[in-house]
C-alpha positions as semicolon CSV with decimal commas, in nm:
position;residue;x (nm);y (nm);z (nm)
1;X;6,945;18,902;13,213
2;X;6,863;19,136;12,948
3;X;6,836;18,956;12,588
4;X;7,097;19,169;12,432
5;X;7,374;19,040;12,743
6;X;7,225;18,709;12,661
7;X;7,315;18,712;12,257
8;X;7,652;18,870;12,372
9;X;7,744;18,597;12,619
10;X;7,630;18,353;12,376
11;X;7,798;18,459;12,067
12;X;8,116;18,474;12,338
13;X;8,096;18,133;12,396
14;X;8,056;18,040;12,026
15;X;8,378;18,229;11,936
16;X;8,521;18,025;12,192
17;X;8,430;17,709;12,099
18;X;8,290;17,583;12,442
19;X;7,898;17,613;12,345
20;X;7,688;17,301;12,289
21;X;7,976;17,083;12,280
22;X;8,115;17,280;11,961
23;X;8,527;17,293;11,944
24;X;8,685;17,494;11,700
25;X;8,987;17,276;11,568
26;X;9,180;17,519;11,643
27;X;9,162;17,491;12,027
28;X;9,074;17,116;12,049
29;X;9,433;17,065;11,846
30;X;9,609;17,296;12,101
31;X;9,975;17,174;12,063
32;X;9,924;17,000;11,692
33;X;9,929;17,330;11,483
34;X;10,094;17,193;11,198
35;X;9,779;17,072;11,086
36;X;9,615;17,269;10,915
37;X;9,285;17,401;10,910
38;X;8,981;17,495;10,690
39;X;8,657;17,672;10,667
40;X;8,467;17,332;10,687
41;X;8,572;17,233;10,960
42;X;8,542;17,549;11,208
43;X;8,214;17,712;11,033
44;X;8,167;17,911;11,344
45;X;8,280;18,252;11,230
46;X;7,926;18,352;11,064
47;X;7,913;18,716;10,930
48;X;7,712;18,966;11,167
49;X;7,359;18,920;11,009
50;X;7,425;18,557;11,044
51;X;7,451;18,602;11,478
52;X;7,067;18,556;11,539
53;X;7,075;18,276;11,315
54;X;7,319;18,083;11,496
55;X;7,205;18,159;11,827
56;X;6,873;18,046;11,756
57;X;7,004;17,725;11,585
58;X;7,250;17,668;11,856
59;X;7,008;17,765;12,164
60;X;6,721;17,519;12,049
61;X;6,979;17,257;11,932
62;X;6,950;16,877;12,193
63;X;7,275;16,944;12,419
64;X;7,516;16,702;12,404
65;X;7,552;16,398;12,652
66;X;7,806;16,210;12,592
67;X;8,197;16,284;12,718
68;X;8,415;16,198;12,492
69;X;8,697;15,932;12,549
70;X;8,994;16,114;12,770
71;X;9,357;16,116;12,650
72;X;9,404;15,835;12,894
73;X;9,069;15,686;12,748
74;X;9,210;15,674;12,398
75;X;9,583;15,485;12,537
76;X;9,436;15,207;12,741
77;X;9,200;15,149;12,409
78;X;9,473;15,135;12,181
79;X;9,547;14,778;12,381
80;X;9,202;14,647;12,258
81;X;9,129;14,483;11,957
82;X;8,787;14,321;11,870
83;X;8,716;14,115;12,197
84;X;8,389;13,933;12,006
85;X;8,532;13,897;11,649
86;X;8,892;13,851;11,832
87;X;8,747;13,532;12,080
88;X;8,607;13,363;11,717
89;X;8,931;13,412;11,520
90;X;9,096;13,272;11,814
91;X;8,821;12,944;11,820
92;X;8,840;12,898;11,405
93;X;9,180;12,931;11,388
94;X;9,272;12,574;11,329
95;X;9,030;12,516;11,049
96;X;9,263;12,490;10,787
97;X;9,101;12,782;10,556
98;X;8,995;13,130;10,548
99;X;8,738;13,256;10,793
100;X;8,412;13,304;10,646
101;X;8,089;13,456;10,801
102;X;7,905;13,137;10,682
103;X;8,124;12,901;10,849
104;X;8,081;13,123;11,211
105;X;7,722;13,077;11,164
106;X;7,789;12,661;11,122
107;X;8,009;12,681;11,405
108;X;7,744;12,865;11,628
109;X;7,502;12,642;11,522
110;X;7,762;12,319;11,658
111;X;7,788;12,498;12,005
112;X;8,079;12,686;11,934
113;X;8,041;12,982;12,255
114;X;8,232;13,237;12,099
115;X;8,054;13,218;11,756
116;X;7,747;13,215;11,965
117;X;7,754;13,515;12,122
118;X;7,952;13,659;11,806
119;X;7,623;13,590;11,578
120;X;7,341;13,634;11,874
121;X;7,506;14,002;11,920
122;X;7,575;14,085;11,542
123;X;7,195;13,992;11,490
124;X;7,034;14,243;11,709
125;X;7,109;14,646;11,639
126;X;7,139;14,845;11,929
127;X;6,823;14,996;12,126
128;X;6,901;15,395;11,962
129;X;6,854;15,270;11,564
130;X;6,597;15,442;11,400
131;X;6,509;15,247;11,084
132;X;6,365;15,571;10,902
133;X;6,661;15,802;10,972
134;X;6,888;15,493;10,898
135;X;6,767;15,560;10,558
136;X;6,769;15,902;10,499
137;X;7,151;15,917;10,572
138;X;7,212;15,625;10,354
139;X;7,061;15,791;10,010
140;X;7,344;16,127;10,137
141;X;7,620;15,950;10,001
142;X;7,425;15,776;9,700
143;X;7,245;16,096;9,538
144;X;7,620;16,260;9,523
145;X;7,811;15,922;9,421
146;X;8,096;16,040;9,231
147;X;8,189;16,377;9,492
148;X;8,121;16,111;9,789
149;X;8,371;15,870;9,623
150;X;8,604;16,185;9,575
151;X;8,556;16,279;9,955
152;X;8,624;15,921;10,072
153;X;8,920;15,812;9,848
154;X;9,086;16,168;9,836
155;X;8,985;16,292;10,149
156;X;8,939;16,083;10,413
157;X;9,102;15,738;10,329
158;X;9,446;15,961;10,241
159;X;9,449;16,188;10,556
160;X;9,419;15,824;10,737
161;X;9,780;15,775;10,581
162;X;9,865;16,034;10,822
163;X;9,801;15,860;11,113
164;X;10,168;15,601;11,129
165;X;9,966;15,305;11,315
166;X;9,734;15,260;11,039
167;X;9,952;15,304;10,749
168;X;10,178;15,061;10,901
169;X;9,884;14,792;10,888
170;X;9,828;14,923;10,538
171;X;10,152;14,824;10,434
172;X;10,195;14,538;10,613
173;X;9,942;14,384;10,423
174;X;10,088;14,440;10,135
175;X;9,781;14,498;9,904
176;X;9,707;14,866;9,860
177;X;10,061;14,919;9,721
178;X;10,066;14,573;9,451
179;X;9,730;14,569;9,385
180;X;9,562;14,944;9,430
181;X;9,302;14,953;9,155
182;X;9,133;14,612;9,316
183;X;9,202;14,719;9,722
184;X;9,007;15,061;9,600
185;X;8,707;14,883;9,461
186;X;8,677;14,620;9,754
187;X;8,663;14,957;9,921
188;X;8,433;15,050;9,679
189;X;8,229;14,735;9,671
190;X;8,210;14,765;10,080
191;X;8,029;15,100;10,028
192;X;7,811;14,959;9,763
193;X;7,667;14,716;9,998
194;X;7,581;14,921;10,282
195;X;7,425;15,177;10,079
196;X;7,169;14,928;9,922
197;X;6,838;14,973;10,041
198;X;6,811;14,833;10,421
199;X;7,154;14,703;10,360
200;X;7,212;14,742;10,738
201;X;6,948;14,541;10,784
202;X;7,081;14,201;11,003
203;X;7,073;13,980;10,705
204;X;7,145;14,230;10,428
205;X;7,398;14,196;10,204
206;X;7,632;14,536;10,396
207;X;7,531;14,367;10,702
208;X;7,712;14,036;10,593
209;X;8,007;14,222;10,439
210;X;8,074;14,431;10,720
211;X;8,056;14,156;10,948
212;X;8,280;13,966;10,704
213;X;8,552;14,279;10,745
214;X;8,534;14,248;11,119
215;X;8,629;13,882;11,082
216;X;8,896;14,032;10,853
217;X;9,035;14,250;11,062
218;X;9,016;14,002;11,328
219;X;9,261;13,744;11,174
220;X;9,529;14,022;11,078
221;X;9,497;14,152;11,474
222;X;9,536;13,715;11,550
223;X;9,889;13,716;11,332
224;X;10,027;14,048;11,410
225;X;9,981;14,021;11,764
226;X;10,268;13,710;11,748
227;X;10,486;13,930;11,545
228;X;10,445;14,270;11,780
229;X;10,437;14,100;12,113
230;X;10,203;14,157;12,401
231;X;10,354;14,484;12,499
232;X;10,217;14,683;12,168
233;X;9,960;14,829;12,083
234;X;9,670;14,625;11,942
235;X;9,680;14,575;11,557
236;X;9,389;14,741;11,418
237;X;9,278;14,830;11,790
238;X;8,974;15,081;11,854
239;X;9,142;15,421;11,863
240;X;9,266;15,348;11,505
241;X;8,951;15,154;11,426
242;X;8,770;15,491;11,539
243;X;8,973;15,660;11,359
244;X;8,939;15,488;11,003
245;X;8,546;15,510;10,994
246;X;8,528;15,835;11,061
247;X;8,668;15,933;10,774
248;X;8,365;15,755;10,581
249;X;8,139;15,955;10,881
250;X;8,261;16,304;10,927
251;X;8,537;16,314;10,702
252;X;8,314;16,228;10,384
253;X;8,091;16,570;10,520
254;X;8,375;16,799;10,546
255;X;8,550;16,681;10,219
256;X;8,227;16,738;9,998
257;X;8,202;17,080;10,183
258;X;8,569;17,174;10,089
259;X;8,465;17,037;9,721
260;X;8,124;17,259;9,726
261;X;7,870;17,056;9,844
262;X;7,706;17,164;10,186
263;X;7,489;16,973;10,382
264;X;7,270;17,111;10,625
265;X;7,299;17,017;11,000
266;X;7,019;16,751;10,991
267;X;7,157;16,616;10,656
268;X;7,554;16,571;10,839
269;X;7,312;16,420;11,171
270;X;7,175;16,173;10,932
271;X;7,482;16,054;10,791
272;X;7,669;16,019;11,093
273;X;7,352;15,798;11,252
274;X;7,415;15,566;10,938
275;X;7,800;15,519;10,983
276;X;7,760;15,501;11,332
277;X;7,575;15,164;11,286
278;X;7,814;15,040;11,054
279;X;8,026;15,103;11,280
280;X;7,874;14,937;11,558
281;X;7,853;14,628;11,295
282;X;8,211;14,646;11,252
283;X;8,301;14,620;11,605
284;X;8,418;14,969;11,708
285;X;8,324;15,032;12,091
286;X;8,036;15,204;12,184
287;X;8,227;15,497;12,328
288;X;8,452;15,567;12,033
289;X;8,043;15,592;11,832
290;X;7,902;15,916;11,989
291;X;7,580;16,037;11,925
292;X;7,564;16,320;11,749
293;X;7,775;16,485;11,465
294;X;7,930;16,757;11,661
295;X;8,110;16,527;11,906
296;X;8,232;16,299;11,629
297;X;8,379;16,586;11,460
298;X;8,542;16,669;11,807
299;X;8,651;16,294;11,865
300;X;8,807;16,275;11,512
301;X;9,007;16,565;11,563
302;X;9,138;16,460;11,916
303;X;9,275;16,146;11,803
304;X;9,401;16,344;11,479
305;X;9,597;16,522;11,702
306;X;9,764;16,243;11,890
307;X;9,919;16,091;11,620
308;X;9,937;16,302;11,314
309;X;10,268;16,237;11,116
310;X;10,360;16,199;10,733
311;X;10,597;15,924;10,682
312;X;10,712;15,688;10,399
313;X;10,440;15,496;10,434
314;X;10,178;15,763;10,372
315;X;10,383;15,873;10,091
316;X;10,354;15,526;9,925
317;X;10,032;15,444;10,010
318;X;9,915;15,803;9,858
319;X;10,075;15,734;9,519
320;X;9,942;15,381;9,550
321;X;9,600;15,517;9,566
322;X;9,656;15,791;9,314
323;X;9,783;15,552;9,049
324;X;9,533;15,303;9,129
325;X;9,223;15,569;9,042
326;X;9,381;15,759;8,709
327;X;9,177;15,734;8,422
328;X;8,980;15,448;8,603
329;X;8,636;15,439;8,777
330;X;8,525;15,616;8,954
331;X;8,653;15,881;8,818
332;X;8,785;15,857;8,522
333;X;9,027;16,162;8,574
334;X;9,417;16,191;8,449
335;X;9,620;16,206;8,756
336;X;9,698;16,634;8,719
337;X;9,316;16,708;8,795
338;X;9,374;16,375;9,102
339;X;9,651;16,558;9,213
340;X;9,422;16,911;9,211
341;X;9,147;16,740;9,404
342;X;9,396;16,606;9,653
343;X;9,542;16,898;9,746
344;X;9,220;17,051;9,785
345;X;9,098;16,816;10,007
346;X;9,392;16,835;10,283
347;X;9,563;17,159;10,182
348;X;9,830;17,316;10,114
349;X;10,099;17,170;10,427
350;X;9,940;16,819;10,408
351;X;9,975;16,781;9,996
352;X;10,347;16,895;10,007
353;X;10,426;16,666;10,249
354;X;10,290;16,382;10,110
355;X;10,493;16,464;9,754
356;X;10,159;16,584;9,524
357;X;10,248;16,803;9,243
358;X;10,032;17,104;9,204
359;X;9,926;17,267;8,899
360;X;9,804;17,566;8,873
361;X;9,497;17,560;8,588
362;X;9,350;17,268;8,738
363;X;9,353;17,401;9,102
364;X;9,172;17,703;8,903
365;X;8,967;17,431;8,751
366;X;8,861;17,232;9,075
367;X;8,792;17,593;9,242
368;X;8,581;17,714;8,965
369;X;8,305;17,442;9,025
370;X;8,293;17,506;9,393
371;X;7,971;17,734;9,378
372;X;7,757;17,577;9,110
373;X;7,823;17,228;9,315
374;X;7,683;17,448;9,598
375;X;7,390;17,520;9,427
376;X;7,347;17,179;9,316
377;X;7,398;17,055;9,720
378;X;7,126;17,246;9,782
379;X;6,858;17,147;9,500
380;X;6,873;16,803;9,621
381;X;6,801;16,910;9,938
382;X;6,487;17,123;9,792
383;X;6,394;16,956;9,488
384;X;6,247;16,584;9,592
385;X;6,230;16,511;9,222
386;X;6,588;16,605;9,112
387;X;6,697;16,441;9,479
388;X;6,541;16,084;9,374
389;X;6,681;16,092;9,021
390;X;7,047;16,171;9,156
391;X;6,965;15,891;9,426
392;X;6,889;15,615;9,135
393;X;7,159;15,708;8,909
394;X;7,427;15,735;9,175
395;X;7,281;15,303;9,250
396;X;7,291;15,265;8,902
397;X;7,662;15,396;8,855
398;X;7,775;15,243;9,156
399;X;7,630;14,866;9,098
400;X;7,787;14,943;8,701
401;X;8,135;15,078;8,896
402;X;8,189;14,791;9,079
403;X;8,134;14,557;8,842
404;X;8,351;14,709;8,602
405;X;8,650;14,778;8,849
406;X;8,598;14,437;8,982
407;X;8,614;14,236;8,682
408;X;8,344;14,017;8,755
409;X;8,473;13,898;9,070
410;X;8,296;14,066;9,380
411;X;8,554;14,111;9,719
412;X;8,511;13,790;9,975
413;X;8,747;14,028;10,222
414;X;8,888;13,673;10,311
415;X;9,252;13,639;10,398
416;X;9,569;13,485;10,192
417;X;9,704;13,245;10,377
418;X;9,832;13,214;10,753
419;X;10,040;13,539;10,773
420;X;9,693;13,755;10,850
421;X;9,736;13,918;10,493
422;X;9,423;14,015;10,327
């Protein structure tokens, strides 16, 4: 075959969205069009002089391996909780008093079986961690700590309000709406601990608080499971699960590229190797974890598909969020430029529906910084020095963030009472 039939095949397939495991949302949401879609997340239009680029990029790129969960796949696992952290919530859960990672380990100690295996198989990381590369993705998020925040709290924890299963768990417990400002930082205070160095570490301080979230979520599945009966869907079962941490995976990427900031292809790898740890730590199932970026981005938008709907509970739980962050870390923003980064983050359809106001000089005003954030995106990537001095001042403004928003008294993620409420 002649190499000018090969490019032309190639580039054929790439417009297609069927090369190297790449789907263009358009296609892999076949039958969900009203969501909409944006430049970040279907890059695959490059102009002409772009076409050798690609093919080189894309023809020297590791295939990808893994199939991705079928429709079918994703309904049986909507019927599965946790099975480990489930089988301990189950054994603890006449003790009288919140759940604690510390009391597990007592318990395992005493001969308890299902705290045994629960702490032998939170102890040991599975065979693919790379220690090194663990750490390169973790300083991503750190070195741009204010956009990342942005990405996460306006991006991807708001377009999981779209998704009616885990909104309805959001609600339920009650604590996003009455107490938003303190729900964001524990949120806040959860990504502070995984991004301290080695923090996924088995013993680290993320380690424990992740693990401590899994026992969490755990207890809520134990007391909503006698409410919903044994025909429902799980609470807080693994398609949802799936669903929720990639937003901090993907969805963190794609909102910092919509706000400017591009990383490259290894950079978006690296990342999605460190949330796919966490969330192995947290309990999501190994095939709902792929291996590389491109099929999480493909996974995410499948099960974005299934169940994308904006209902009164995304509404609430958007202005919950949005009232919780004005004028307070970590942004420090009145809610008219919020409301401007929100809508830039999920559009135009998405932002009407869930009731944000728009204004039109500070949409001008959160599109005007788009290319110099580009630049900067790409400095860290070049400049080691500038990269290590963003990387200490975003740990510096995070550990001063939390504390602040926090009010001196750090998360325990520990439940209420005996209703599964957080």
């Amino acid at each position: 075959m002649s190499l000018d039939r090969l490019k032309a095949d190639v580039l054929h397939k790439l417009r297609v969205g069927l090369f190297g495991g790449i789907s263009r949302p358009h296609l892999s949401l076949k039958g969900h069009n009203q969501i909409p879609q944006d430049s970040c997340q279907a890059p695959w239009e490059p102009a002409p002089w772009k076409h050798d680029l690609l093919l080189l990029r894309y023809m020297t790129a590791a295939p990808c391996h893994m199939t991705l969960p079928t429709l079918s796949d994703l309904d049986a696992l909507r019927r599965v909780g946790d099975p480990l952290a489930d089988a301990v919530v189950a054994s603890l859960s006449n003790i009288g008093r919140p759940i604690r990672f510390e009391e597990v380990q007592r318990a395992a100690a005493q001969g308890d079986a299902a705290c045994e295996r629960f702490v032998q198989v939170t102890a040991t990381p599975p065979d693919w961690v790379r220690w090194s590369r663990i750490e390169r993705g973790r300083r991503l998020f750190v070195r741009t700590h204010v956009l990342s925040s942005a990405a996460l709290l306006l991006g991807g924890m708001i377009e999981s309000y779209t998704n009616p299963h885990i909104a309805e768990v959001l609600t339920y417990s009650g604590r996003l709406v009455e107490s938003s400002r303190r729900r964001i930082m524990e949120t806040g205070q959860m990504v502070y601990d995984t991004h301290l160095p080695d923090g996924l570490r088995p013993g680290a301080q993320g380690w424990r608080t992740l693990l401590q979230i899994r026992l969490l979520h755990g207890h809520i599945r134990f007391h909503l499971s006698k409410r919903r009966g044994s025909n429902a869907d799980a609470p807080i079962n693994q398609e949802d699960s799936a669903y929720t941490h990639l937003m901090f995976d993907v969805g963190v990427a794609e909102g910092l590229c919509k706000l400017g900031v591009t990383w490259s292809a290894e950079e978006r790898q690296l990342h999605h190797e460190f949330w796919r740890l966490a969330g192995w730590f947290l309990g999501v199932d190994p095939v709902l974890l792929p291996a590389s970026e491109r099929e999480a981005v493909d996974l995410r938008s499948r099960i974005r598909g299934r169940h994308f709907a904006v209902d009164a509970n995304a509404i609430e739980l958007t202005q919950a969020l949005l009232e919780g962050v004005e004028l307070e870390p970590p942004f420090f923003l009145p809610k008219t430029t919020l409301f401007a980064l929100t809508r830039r983050l999920q559009g135009r359809p998405i932002s009407n529906a869930l009731q944000i106001p728009q204004s039109r000089i500070h949409r001008l005003l959160v599109r005007s910084i788009r290319r110099p954030l580009s630049g900067f995106g790409w400095l860290l990537r070049e400049v080691q020095p500038l990269e290590k001095l963003s990387h200490e001042v975003g740990q510096r403004y995070g550990q001063w963030i939390i504390a602040r928003g926090l009010e001196g008294r750090p998360a325990t993620f520990e439940t209420r009472g005996n209703d599964g409420r957080p």
